[in-house]
JSON list of C-alpha atoms in Angstrom, two decimals:
[
{"chain": "A", "resi": 1, "resn": "MET", "atom": "CA", "xyz": [93.34, 66.82, 58.05]},
{"chain": "A", "resi": 2, "resn": "ALA", "atom": "CA", "xyz": [89.98, 68.35, 57.28]},
{"chain": "A", "resi": 3, "resn": "ASP", "atom": "CA", "xyz": [90.58, 70.21, 60.64]},
{"chain": "A", "resi": 4, "resn": "GLN", "atom": "CA", "xyz": [93.81, 71.20, 60.13]},
{"chain": "A", "resi": 5, "resn": "LYS", "atom": "CA", "xyz": [92.35, 72.83, 56.57]},
{"chain": "A", "resi": 6, "resn": "VAL", "atom": "CA", "xyz": [90.00, 74.71, 58.70]},
{"chain": "A", "resi": 7, "resn": "ASN", "atom": "CA", "xyz": [92.00, 75.82, 61.13]},
{"chain": "A", "resi": 8, "resn": "LEU", "atom": "CA", "xyz": [93.83, 77.38, 58.30]},
{"chain": "A", "resi": 9, "resn": "ASP", "atom": "CA", "xyz": [91.50, 79.21, 56.30]},
{"chain": "A", "resi": 10, "resn": "ASP", "atom": "CA", "xyz": [90.30, 80.62, 59.74]},
{"chain": "A", "resi": 11, "resn": "PHE", "atom": "CA", "xyz": [94.45, 82.07, 60.47]},
{"chain": "A", "resi": 12, "resn": "LYS", "atom": "CA", "xyz": [94.14, 83.42, 56.28]},
{"chain": "A", "resi": 13, "resn": "VAL", "atom": "CA", "xyz": [90.43, 85.23, 57.22]},
{"chain": "A", "resi": 14, "resn": "GLN", "atom": "CA", "xyz": [91.93, 86.74, 60.50]},
{"chain": "A", "resi": 15, "resn": "THR", "atom": "CA", "xyz": [95.65, 87.98, 58.47]},
{"chain": "A", "resi": 16, "resn": "ALA", "atom": "CA", "xyz": [92.96, 89.49, 55.61]},
{"chain": "A", "resi": 17, "resn": "LYS", "atom": "CA", "xyz": [91.15, 91.24, 58.69]},
{"chain": "A", "resi": 18, "resn": "HIS", "atom": "CA", "xyz": [94.88, 92.26, 60.32]},
{"chain": "A", "resi": 19, "resn": "PRO", "atom": "CA", "xyz": [97.35, 92.59, 57.81]},
{"chain": "A", "resi": 20, "resn": "ASN", "atom": "CA", "xyz": [99.99, 94.03, 60.54]},
{"chain": "A", "resi": 21, "resn": "MET", "atom": "CA", "xyz": [99.07, 90.92, 62.71]},
{"chain": "A", "resi": 22, "resn": "GLY", "atom": "CA", "xyz": [101.58, 88.63, 62.02]},
{"chain": "A", "resi": 23, "resn": "SER", "atom": "CA", "xyz": [104.90, 91.26, 61.98]},
{"chain": "A", "resi": 24, "resn": "ALA", "atom": "CA", "xyz": [104.70, 92.05, 65.01]},
{"chain": "A", "resi": 25, "resn": "PRO", "atom": "CA", "xyz": [105.98, 89.58, 67.47]},
{"chain": "A", "resi": 26, "resn": "LEU", "atom": "CA", "xyz": [103.49, 88.56, 70.79]},
{"chain": "A", "resi": 27, "resn": "ARG", "atom": "CA", "xyz": [104.40, 89.17, 74.16]},
{"chain": "A", "resi": 28, "resn": "PRO", "atom": "CA", "xyz": [104.45, 86.75, 76.47]},
{"chain": "A", "resi": 29, "resn": "HIS", "atom": "CA", "xyz": [102.12, 87.07, 79.03]},
{"chain": "A", "resi": 30, "resn": "THR", "atom": "CA", "xyz": [103.98, 87.16, 82.30]},
{"chain": "A", "resi": 31, "resn": "GLU", "atom": "CA", "xyz": [105.53, 90.62, 80.96]},
{"chain": "A", "resi": 32, "resn": "GLN", "atom": "CA", "xyz": [102.21, 92.49, 80.29]},
{"chain": "A", "resi": 33, "resn": "SER", "atom": "CA", "xyz": [101.64, 92.33, 83.76]},
{"chain": "A", "resi": 34, "resn": "LYS", "atom": "CA", "xyz": [104.92, 93.27, 84.96]},
{"chain": "A", "resi": 35, "resn": "ASP", "atom": "CA", "xyz": [104.81, 96.56, 82.42]},
{"chain": "A", "resi": 36, "resn": "ARG", "atom": "CA", "xyz": [101.03, 97.31, 84.20]},
{"chain": "A", "resi": 37, "resn": "LEU", "atom": "CA", "xyz": [102.40, 97.06, 87.11]},
{"chain": "A", "resi": 38, "resn": "SER", "atom": "CA", "xyz": [105.56, 98.85, 86.53]},
{"chain": "A", "resi": 39, "resn": "LYS", "atom": "CA", "xyz": [103.63, 101.77, 84.98]},
{"chain": "A", "resi": 40, "resn": "ARG", "atom": "CA", "xyz": [100.84, 101.51, 88.19]},
{"chain": "A", "resi": 41, "resn": "LEU", "atom": "CA", "xyz": [103.02, 101.98, 90.45]},
{"chain": "A", "resi": 42, "resn": "SER", "atom": "CA", "xyz": [105.00, 105.12, 88.82]},
{"chain": "A", "resi": 43, "resn": "THR", "atom": "CA", "xyz": [101.49, 106.93, 88.56]},
{"chain": "A", "resi": 44, "resn": "GLU", "atom": "CA", "xyz": [101.26, 106.71, 92.54]},
{"chain": "A", "resi": 45, "resn": "SER", "atom": "CA", "xyz": [104.71, 107.53, 93.47]},
{"chain": "A", "resi": 46, "resn": "ASN", "atom": "CA", "xyz": [103.88, 111.02, 91.00]},
{"chain": "A", "resi": 47, "resn": "GLY", "atom": "CA", "xyz": [100.63, 111.27, 92.77]},
{"chain": "A", "resi": 48, "resn": "THR", "atom": "CA", "xyz": [98.83, 110.24, 89.79]},
{"chain": "A", "resi": 49, "resn": "SER", "atom": "CA", "xyz": [96.59, 107.44, 89.15]},
{"chain": "A", "resi": 50, "resn": "GLU", "atom": "CA", "xyz": [95.58, 105.31, 85.94]},
{"chain": "A", "resi": 51, "resn": "GLY", "atom": "CA", "xyz": [93.62, 106.79, 83.96]},
{"chain": "A", "resi": 52, "resn": "GLY", "atom": "CA", "xyz": [92.36, 109.73, 85.88]},
{"chain": "A", "resi": 53, "resn": "ALA", "atom": "CA", "xyz": [93.89, 113.52, 86.59]},
{"chain": "A", "resi": 54, "resn": "GLY", "atom": "CA", "xyz": [96.10, 114.53, 89.39]},
{"chain": "A", "resi": 55, "resn": "SER", "atom": "CA", "xyz": [99.55, 116.70, 89.93]},
{"chain": "A", "resi": 56, "resn": "SER", "atom": "CA", "xyz": [102.44, 115.27, 87.64]},
{"chain": "A", "resi": 57, "resn": "THR", "atom": "CA", "xyz": [104.69, 115.56, 91.09]},
{"chain": "A", "resi": 58, "resn": "PRO", "atom": "CA", "xyz": [104.22, 114.03, 94.38]},
{"chain": "A", "resi": 59, "resn": "VAL", "atom": "CA", "xyz": [102.87, 117.07, 97.18]},
{"chain": "A", "resi": 60, "resn": "GLU", "atom": "CA", "xyz": [106.03, 118.04, 99.81]},
{"chain": "A", "resi": 61, "resn": "VAL", "atom": "CA", "xyz": [105.32, 117.91, 103.01]},
{"chain": "A", "resi": 62, "resn": "THR", "atom": "CA", "xyz": [106.77, 120.82, 105.15]},
{"chain": "A", "resi": 63, "resn": "ALA", "atom": "CA", "xyz": [108.45, 120.44, 108.56]},
{"chain": "A", "resi": 64, "resn": "LEU", "atom": "CA", "xyz": [105.77, 122.51, 110.01]},
{"chain": "A", "resi": 65, "resn": "GLU", "atom": "CA", "xyz": [102.90, 120.31, 108.48]},
{"chain": "A", "resi": 66, "resn": "GLU", "atom": "CA", "xyz": [104.80, 117.17, 109.49]},
{"chain": "A", "resi": 67, "resn": "SER", "atom": "CA", "xyz": [105.35, 118.39, 113.31]},
{"chain": "A", "resi": 68, "resn": "PHE", "atom": "CA", "xyz": [101.58, 119.35, 112.80]},
{"chain": "A", "resi": 69, "resn": "ARG", "atom": "CA", "xyz": [100.96, 115.51, 112.22]},
{"chain": "A", "resi": 70, "resn": "ARG", "atom": "CA", "xyz": [103.36, 114.47, 114.83]},
{"chain": "A", "resi": 71, "resn": "PHE", "atom": "CA", "xyz": [101.50, 116.42, 117.91]},
{"chain": "A", "resi": 72, "resn": "ALA", "atom": "CA", "xyz": [97.92, 115.64, 115.75]},
{"chain": "A", "resi": 73, "resn": "ILE", "atom": "CA", "xyz": [98.11, 111.64, 116.46]},
{"chain": "A", "resi": 74, "resn": "HIS", "atom": "CA", "xyz": [100.30, 111.72, 119.86]},
{"chain": "A", "resi": 75, "resn": "GLY", "atom": "CA", "xyz": [98.38, 109.92, 122.32]},
{"chain": "A", "resi": 76, "resn": "ASP", "atom": "CA", "xyz": [95.31, 109.10, 120.08]},
{"chain": "A", "resi": 77, "resn": "THR", "atom": "CA", "xyz": [95.84, 105.41, 118.20]},
{"chain": "A", "resi": 78, "resn": "ARG", "atom": "CA", "xyz": [93.22, 106.12, 116.26]},
{"chain": "A", "resi": 79, "resn": "ALA", "atom": "CA", "xyz": [94.06, 110.33, 114.57]},
{"chain": "A", "resi": 80, "resn": "THR", "atom": "CA", "xyz": [94.77, 110.38, 111.14]},
{"chain": "A", "resi": 81, "resn": "GLY", "atom": "CA", "xyz": [96.65, 113.58, 111.76]},
{"chain": "A", "resi": 82, "resn": "LYS", "atom": "CA", "xyz": [94.45, 115.90, 109.24]},
{"chain": "A", "resi": 83, "resn": "ASP", "atom": "CA", "xyz": [93.22, 117.15, 112.58]},
{"chain": "A", "resi": 84, "resn": "MET", "atom": "CA", "xyz": [94.23, 118.29, 116.03]},
{"chain": "A", "resi": 85, "resn": "HIS", "atom": "CA", "xyz": [92.53, 118.04, 119.59]},
{"chain": "A", "resi": 86, "resn": "GLY", "atom": "CA", "xyz": [92.83, 121.31, 121.48]},
{"chain": "A", "resi": 87, "resn": "LYS", "atom": "CA", "xyz": [94.76, 118.90, 124.53]},
{"chain": "A", "resi": 88, "resn": "ASN", "atom": "CA", "xyz": [97.29, 118.38, 121.79]},
{"chain": "A", "resi": 89, "resn": "TRP", "atom": "CA", "xyz": [97.25, 121.92, 120.49]},
{"chain": "A", "resi": 90, "resn": "SER", "atom": "CA", "xyz": [98.20, 123.01, 124.33]},
{"chain": "A", "resi": 91, "resn": "LYS", "atom": "CA", "xyz": [100.61, 120.88, 124.52]},
{"chain": "A", "resi": 92, "resn": "LEU", "atom": "CA", "xyz": [102.59, 121.92, 120.86]},
{"chain": "A", "resi": 93, "resn": "CYS", "atom": "CA", "xyz": [102.42, 125.13, 122.29]},
{"chain": "A", "resi": 94, "resn": "LYS", "atom": "CA", "xyz": [104.25, 124.38, 125.45]},
{"chain": "A", "resi": 95, "resn": "ASP", "atom": "CA", "xyz": [106.74, 121.65, 124.34]},
{"chain": "A", "resi": 96, "resn": "CYS", "atom": "CA", "xyz": [107.68, 123.86, 121.47]},
{"chain": "A", "resi": 97, "resn": "GLY", "atom": "CA", "xyz": [108.11, 127.28, 123.69]},
{"chain": "A", "resi": 98, "resn": "VAL", "atom": "CA", "xyz": [105.80, 129.23, 122.37]},
{"chain": "A", "resi": 99, "resn": "ILE", "atom": "CA", "xyz": [104.00, 129.64, 125.50]},
{"chain": "A", "resi": 100, "resn": "ASP", "atom": "CA", "xyz": [106.33, 132.00, 127.39]},
{"chain": "A", "resi": 101, "resn": "GLY", "atom": "CA", "xyz": [104.20, 133.06, 130.42]},
{"chain": "A", "resi": 102, "resn": "LYS", "atom": "CA", "xyz": [104.19, 136.55, 129.76]},
{"chain": "A", "resi": 103, "resn": "ASN", "atom": "CA", "xyz": [102.98, 137.58, 126.22]},
{"chain": "A", "resi": 104, "resn": "ILE", "atom": "CA", "xyz": [101.53, 134.19, 125.69]},
{"chain": "A", "resi": 105, "resn": "THR", "atom": "CA", "xyz": [99.97, 132.00, 128.50]},
{"chain": "A", "resi": 106, "resn": "LEU", "atom": "CA", "xyz": [97.82, 129.14, 128.36]},
{"chain": "A", "resi": 107, "resn": "THR", "atom": "CA", "xyz": [94.64, 131.37, 128.36]},
{"chain": "A", "resi": 108, "resn": "ASP", "atom": "CA", "xyz": [95.61, 132.57, 125.19]},
{"chain": "A", "resi": 109, "resn": "VAL", "atom": "CA", "xyz": [96.08, 129.45, 123.52]},
{"chain": "A", "resi": 110, "resn": "ASP", "atom": "CA", "xyz": [93.19, 128.08, 124.23]},
{"chain": "A", "resi": 111, "resn": "ILE", "atom": "CA", "xyz": [91.00, 131.08, 123.50]},
{"chain": "A", "resi": 112, "resn": "VAL", "atom": "CA", "xyz": [93.05, 130.96, 119.97]},
{"chain": "A", "resi": 113, "resn": "PHE", "atom": "CA", "xyz": [91.64, 127.52, 119.73]},
{"chain": "A", "resi": 114, "resn": "SER", "atom": "CA", "xyz": [88.49, 128.13, 120.32]},
{"chain": "A", "resi": 115, "resn": "LYS", "atom": "CA", "xyz": [88.15, 131.28, 118.29]},
{"chain": "A", "resi": 116, "resn": "VAL", "atom": "CA", "xyz": [89.53, 129.20, 114.85]},
{"chain": "A", "resi": 117, "resn": "LYS", "atom": "CA", "xyz": [88.07, 125.94, 114.97]},
{"chain": "A", "resi": 118, "resn": "LYS", "atom": "CA", "xyz": [84.11, 125.73, 114.25]},
{"chain": "A", "resi": 119, "resn": "LYS", "atom": "CA", "xyz": [81.52, 125.44, 116.30]},
{"chain": "A", "resi": 120, "resn": "SER", "atom": "CA", "xyz": [80.60, 122.51, 115.54]},
{"chain": "A", "resi": 121, "resn": "CYS", "atom": "CA", "xyz": [83.95, 121.13, 115.78]},
{"chain": "A", "resi": 122, "resn": "ARG", "atom": "CA", "xyz": [86.07, 120.20, 118.96]},
{"chain": "A", "resi": 123, "resn": "THR", "atom": "CA", "xyz": [89.41, 120.02, 116.32]},
{"chain": "A", "resi": 124, "resn": "ILE", "atom": "CA", "xyz": [91.31, 122.47, 114.20]},
{"chain": "A", "resi": 125, "resn": "THR", "atom": "CA", "xyz": [92.81, 121.78, 110.79]},
{"chain": "A", "resi": 126, "resn": "TYR", "atom": "CA", "xyz": [96.19, 122.71, 109.30]},
{"chain": "A", "resi": 127, "resn": "ASP", "atom": "CA", "xyz": [95.05, 125.47, 107.70]},
{"chain": "A", "resi": 128, "resn": "GLU", "atom": "CA", "xyz": [93.46, 126.73, 111.02]},
{"chain": "A", "resi": 129, "resn": "PHE", "atom": "CA", "xyz": [96.33, 125.38, 112.54]},
{"chain": "A", "resi": 130, "resn": "LYS", "atom": "CA", "xyz": [98.18, 128.22, 110.63]},
{"chain": "A", "resi": 131, "resn": "VAL", "atom": "CA", "xyz": [96.23, 130.65, 111.71]},
{"chain": "A", "resi": 132, "resn": "ALA", "atom": "CA", "xyz": [95.86, 130.06, 115.04]},
{"chain": "A", "resi": 133, "resn": "LEU", "atom": "CA", "xyz": [100.08, 130.61, 115.32]},
{"chain": "A", "resi": 134, "resn": "GLY", "atom": "CA", "xyz": [99.52, 134.06, 113.16]},
{"chain": "A", "resi": 135, "resn": "GLU", "atom": "CA", "xyz": [97.41, 135.21, 116.10]},
{"chain": "A", "resi": 136, "resn": "LEU", "atom": "CA", "xyz": [99.85, 133.84, 118.65]},
{"chain": "A", "resi": 137, "resn": "ALA", "atom": "CA", "xyz": [102.30, 135.53, 116.55]},
{"chain": "A", "resi": 138, "resn": "ARG", "atom": "CA", "xyz": [101.20, 139.00, 116.59]},
{"chain": "A", "resi": 139, "resn": "LYS", "atom": "CA", "xyz": [100.56, 138.67, 119.88]},
{"chain": "A", "resi": 140, "resn": "LYS", "atom": "CA", "xyz": [104.25, 137.46, 121.08]},
{"chain": "A", "resi": 141, "resn": "TYR", "atom": "CA", "xyz": [105.68, 139.44, 118.60]},
{"chain": "A", "resi": 142, "resn": "LYS", "atom": "CA", "xyz": [104.29, 142.73, 118.58]},
{"chain": "A", "resi": 143, "resn": "GLU", "atom": "CA", "xyz": [107.32, 144.62, 117.37]},
{"chain": "A", "resi": 144, "resn": "LYS", "atom": "CA", "xyz": [107.76, 142.79, 114.22]},
{"chain": "A", "resi": 145, "resn": "PRO", "atom": "CA", "xyz": [105.95, 142.81, 111.18]},
{"chain": "A", "resi": 146, "resn": "GLY", "atom": "CA", "xyz": [103.04, 139.78, 111.12]},
{"chain": "A", "resi": 147, "resn": "GLU", "atom": "CA", "xyz": [104.95, 137.62, 108.28]},
{"chain": "A", "resi": 148, "resn": "GLU", "atom": "CA", "xyz": [108.03, 138.33, 110.13]},
{"chain": "A", "resi": 149, "resn": "ALA", "atom": "CA", "xyz": [106.51, 137.37, 113.18]},
{"chain": "A", "resi": 150, "resn": "GLU", "atom": "CA", "xyz": [104.28, 134.73, 111.85]},
{"chain": "A", "resi": 151, "resn": "THR", "atom": "CA", "xyz": [107.89, 132.84, 110.89]},
{"chain": "A", "resi": 152, "resn": "GLU", "atom": "CA", "xyz": [109.51, 133.38, 114.11]},
{"chain": "A", "resi": 153, "resn": "VAL", "atom": "CA", "xyz": [106.29, 131.32, 115.75]},
{"chain": "A", "resi": 154, "resn": "PHE", "atom": "CA", "xyz": [106.40, 128.75, 112.44]},
{"chain": "A", "resi": 155, "resn": "GLN", "atom": "CA", "xyz": [110.52, 128.32, 113.28]},
{"chain": "A", "resi": 156, "resn": "LEU", "atom": "CA", "xyz": [109.80, 127.49, 116.93]},
{"chain": "A", "resi": 157, "resn": "ILE", "atom": "CA", "xyz": [107.97, 124.30, 116.14]},
{"chain": "A", "resi": 158, "resn": "GLU", "atom": "CA", "xyz": [108.99, 123.00, 112.51]},
{"chain": "A", "resi": 159, "resn": "GLY", "atom": "CA", "xyz": [110.91, 119.55, 112.84]},
{"chain": "A", "resi": 160, "resn": "LYS", "atom": "CA", "xyz": [109.45, 119.73, 117.07]},
{"chain": "A", "resi": 161, "resn": "ALA", "atom": "CA", "xyz": [108.31, 116.10, 118.52]},
{"chain": "A", "resi": 162, "resn": "PRO", "atom": "CA", "xyz": [106.08, 115.74, 121.19]},
{"chain": "A", "resi": 163, "resn": "VAL", "atom": "CA", "xyz": [108.00, 115.71, 124.50]},
{"chain": "A", "resi": 164, "resn": "ILE", "atom": "CA", "xyz": [107.34, 112.21, 126.24]},
{"chain": "A", "resi": 165, "resn": "ALA", "atom": "CA", "xyz": [107.62, 112.88, 130.23]},
{"chain": "A", "resi": 166, "resn": "GLY", "atom": "CA", "xyz": [109.35, 110.45, 132.11]},
{"chain": "A", "resi": 167, "resn": "VAL", "atom": "CA", "xyz": [106.86, 107.91, 134.45]},
{"chain": "A", "resi": 168, "resn": "THR", "atom": "CA", "xyz": [105.41, 109.91, 137.76]},
{"chain": "A", "resi": 169, "resn": "ARG", "atom": "CA", "xyz": [106.52, 109.49, 140.99]},
{"chain": "A", "resi": 170, "resn": "ALA", "atom": "CA", "xyz": [104.33, 108.28, 143.81]},
{"chain": "A", "resi": 171, "resn": "VAL", "atom": "CA", "xyz": [104.35, 111.28, 146.41]},
{"chain": "A", "resi": 172, "resn": "ALA", "atom": "CA", "xyz": [104.70, 109.43, 150.01]},
{"chain": "A", "resi": 173, "resn": "SER", "atom": "CA", "xyz": [101.89, 110.14, 152.04]},
{"chain": "A", "resi": 174, "resn": "PRO", "atom": "CA", "xyz": [101.97, 109.77, 156.10]},
{"chain": "A", "resi": 175, "resn": "THR", "atom": "CA", "xyz": [98.78, 107.74, 155.97]},
{"chain": "A", "resi": 176, "resn": "VAL", "atom": "CA", "xyz": [100.01, 105.69, 153.34]},
{"chain": "A", "resi": 177, "resn": "SER", "atom": "CA", "xyz": [103.43, 104.95, 155.20]},
{"chain": "A", "resi": 178, "resn": "ARG", "atom": "CA", "xyz": [101.68, 104.29, 158.25]},
{"chain": "A", "resi": 179, "resn": "LEU", "atom": "CA", "xyz": [99.47, 101.56, 156.20]},
{"chain": "A", "resi": 180, "resn": "THR", "atom": "CA", "xyz": [102.48, 100.05, 154.54]},
{"chain": "A", "resi": 181, "resn": "ASP", "atom": "CA", "xyz": [104.95, 99.55, 157.67]},
{"chain": "A", "resi": 182, "resn": "PRO", "atom": "CA", "xyz": [105.04, 96.55, 159.01]},
{"chain": "A", "resi": 183, "resn": "THR", "atom": "CA", "xyz": [107.08, 97.68, 162.35]},
{"chain": "A", "resi": 184, "resn": "LYS", "atom": "CA", "xyz": [103.52, 100.05, 163.28]},
{"chain": "A", "resi": 185, "resn": "PHE", "atom": "CA", "xyz": [101.32, 96.77, 162.91]},
{"chain": "A", "resi": 186, "resn": "THR", "atom": "CA", "xyz": [99.31, 95.57, 166.17]},
{"chain": "A", "resi": 187, "resn": "GLY", "atom": "CA", "xyz": [97.37, 92.90, 166.89]},
{"chain": "A", "resi": 188, "resn": "SER", "atom": "CA", "xyz": [97.20, 89.11, 164.65]},
{"chain": "A", "resi": 189, "resn": "HIS", "atom": "CA", "xyz": [98.83, 91.71, 161.57]},
{"chain": "A", "resi": 190, "resn": "LYS", "atom": "CA", "xyz": [102.22, 91.99, 163.61]},
{"chain": "A", "resi": 191, "resn": "GLU", "atom": "CA", "xyz": [102.04, 88.35, 163.90]},
{"chain": "A", "resi": 192, "resn": "ARG", "atom": "CA", "xyz": [102.01, 87.79, 160.17]},
{"chain": "A", "resi": 193, "resn": "PHE", "atom": "CA", "xyz": [105.65, 89.94, 159.69]},
{"chain": "A", "resi": 194, "resn": "ASP", "atom": "CA", "xyz": [109.18, 88.79, 160.98]},
{"chain": "A", "resi": 195, "resn": "ASN", "atom": "CA", "xyz": [111.67, 91.57, 162.58]},
{"chain": "A", "resi": 196, "resn": "THR", "atom": "CA", "xyz": [112.91, 92.10, 158.86]},
{"chain": "A", "resi": 197, "resn": "GLY", "atom": "CA", "xyz": [109.39, 93.39, 157.54]},
{"chain": "A", "resi": 198, "resn": "ARG", "atom": "CA", "xyz": [109.34, 90.04, 155.55]},
{"chain": "A", "resi": 199, "resn": "GLY", "atom": "CA", "xyz": [106.37, 87.75, 155.74]},
{"chain": "A", "resi": 200, "resn": "LYS", "atom": "CA", "xyz": [106.13, 85.02, 157.53]},
{"chain": "A", "resi": 201, "resn": "GLY", "atom": "CA", "xyz": [103.39, 83.30, 154.75]},
{"chain": "A", "resi": 202, "resn": "LYS", "atom": "CA", "xyz": [101.60, 80.37, 156.15]},
{"chain": "A", "resi": 203, "resn": "ALA", "atom": "CA", "xyz": [103.06, 80.39, 159.27]},
{"chain": "A", "resi": 204, "resn": "GLY", "atom": "CA", "xyz": [101.96, 84.29, 159.79]},
{"chain": "A", "resi": 205, "resn": "ARG", "atom": "CA", "xyz": [98.17, 83.11, 159.13]},
{"chain": "A", "resi": 206, "resn": "VAL", "atom": "CA", "xyz": [98.08, 79.43, 161.03]},
{"chain": "A", "resi": 207, "resn": "ASP", "atom": "CA", "xyz": [98.55, 78.39, 164.40]},
{"chain": "A", "resi": 208, "resn": "MET", "atom": "CA", "xyz": [101.40, 76.03, 163.70]},
{"chain": "A", "resi": 209, "resn": "VAL", "atom": "CA", "xyz": [101.70, 73.51, 166.62]},
{"chain": "A", "resi": 210, "resn": "ASP", "atom": "CA", "xyz": [104.83, 72.89, 167.75]},
{"chain": "A", "resi": 211, "resn": "THR", "atom": "CA", "xyz": [105.89, 69.07, 167.86]},
{"chain": "A", "resi": 212, "resn": "SER", "atom": "CA", "xyz": [109.78, 68.74, 168.60]},
{"chain": "A", "resi": 213, "resn": "GLY", "atom": "CA", "xyz": [109.35, 68.25, 172.01]},
{"chain": "A", "resi": 214, "resn": "TYR", "atom": "CA", "xyz": [111.23, 71.17, 173.30]},
{"chain": "A", "resi": 215, "resn": "VAL", "atom": "CA", "xyz": [109.88, 74.24, 175.65]},
{"chain": "A", "resi": 216, "resn": "SER", "atom": "CA", "xyz": [108.77, 77.71, 174.54]},
{"chain": "A", "resi": 217, "resn": "GLY", "atom": "CA", "xyz": [111.82, 80.10, 174.38]},
{"chain": "A", "resi": 218, "resn": "TYR", "atom": "CA", "xyz": [114.46, 77.55, 175.00]},
{"chain": "A", "resi": 219, "resn": "LYS", "atom": "CA", "xyz": [117.74, 78.38, 173.38]},
{"chain": "A", "resi": 220, "resn": "HIS", "atom": "CA", "xyz": [119.94, 75.58, 173.44]},
{"chain": "A", "resi": 221, "resn": "ARG", "atom": "CA", "xyz": [117.75, 73.53, 170.96]},
{"chain": "A", "resi": 222, "resn": "GLY", "atom": "CA", "xyz": [119.44, 71.00, 169.12]},
{"chain": "A", "resi": 223, "resn": "SER", "atom": "CA", "xyz": [121.92, 70.99, 171.36]},
{"chain": "A", "resi": 224, "resn": "TYR", "atom": "CA", "xyz": [121.83, 67.26, 172.47]},
{"chain": "A", "resi": 225, "resn": "GLU", "atom": "CA", "xyz": [121.57, 66.18, 168.76]},
{"chain": "A", "resi": 226, "resn": "LYS", "atom": "CA", "xyz": [124.48, 67.58, 168.06]},
{"chain": "A", "resi": 227, "resn": "LYS", "atom": "CA", "xyz": [126.55, 65.80, 171.10]},
{"chain": "A", "resi": 228, "resn": "VAL", "atom": "CA", "xyz": [124.77, 62.20, 170.58]},
{"chain": "A", "resi": 229, "resn": "ASN", "atom": "CA", "xyz": [125.84, 63.15, 166.79]},
{"chain": "A", "resi": 230, "resn": "LYS", "atom": "CA", "xyz": [128.81, 63.90, 167.05]},
{"chain": "A", "resi": 231, "resn": "PRO", "atom": "CA", "xyz": [132.40, 61.91, 165.04]},
{"chain": "A", "resi": 232, "resn": "THR", "atom": "CA", "xyz": [133.94, 59.77, 167.12]},
{"chain": "A", "resi": 233, "resn": "ASP", "atom": "CA", "xyz": [136.89, 60.90, 165.05]},
{"chain": "A", "resi": 234, "resn": "GLY", "atom": "CA", "xyz": [138.40, 57.14, 164.21]},
{"chain": "A", "resi": 235, "resn": "LYS", "atom": "CA", "xyz": [138.38, 56.07, 167.97]},
{"chain": "A", "resi": 236, "resn": "PRO", "atom": "CA", "xyz": [137.51, 52.53, 168.31]},
{"chain": "A", "resi": 237, "resn": "MET", "atom": "CA", "xyz": [134.35, 51.06, 169.69]}
]
């Protein structure tokens, strides 16, 4: 009874300090956790963080930037897509038709890449990538204004992805063909294959002793066994 009285007195003291505490119902802990989770997800989807400043809308990736990322990570599992090597830059210009062999060549692409990149870097960023495309656009479309030429080049790249070539075929060489053709083998190597070029296995590597009792090269081998073991066709013994 004494403990209950002490707890009642403490409740009265807390109620006096916080008069509105009893008016609002307490929410379960699970509902509070759900609210915090939904709030965090909503802020992340809007590009902001809880308690920090940021944009109220998510950043949209343009078709040109998406193509830049696809070519930037091509062939490199450790690439992040934020910068691009010279090899992938050349592949982009080739696959997207920027290189035409007349106004724009592979040499022009390499020169522009070295021009826009920083001296201490081996890659270019997306902003430097657009500058490089502007350089190529003014050379590719000399008869058009600068902005219009850049738009034409951007349209060549937007929505494109790296072209994956087929499997490289082996080149037939006379030397290789001679070394892999068993009909042209001589000596002990010739004995390891039959007339069709199929390997004989152990018989082609080890001298097998013939214990059948027949002379080597005898054509009617096994005919005696067939004659002796021939069925009698129901004749009486």
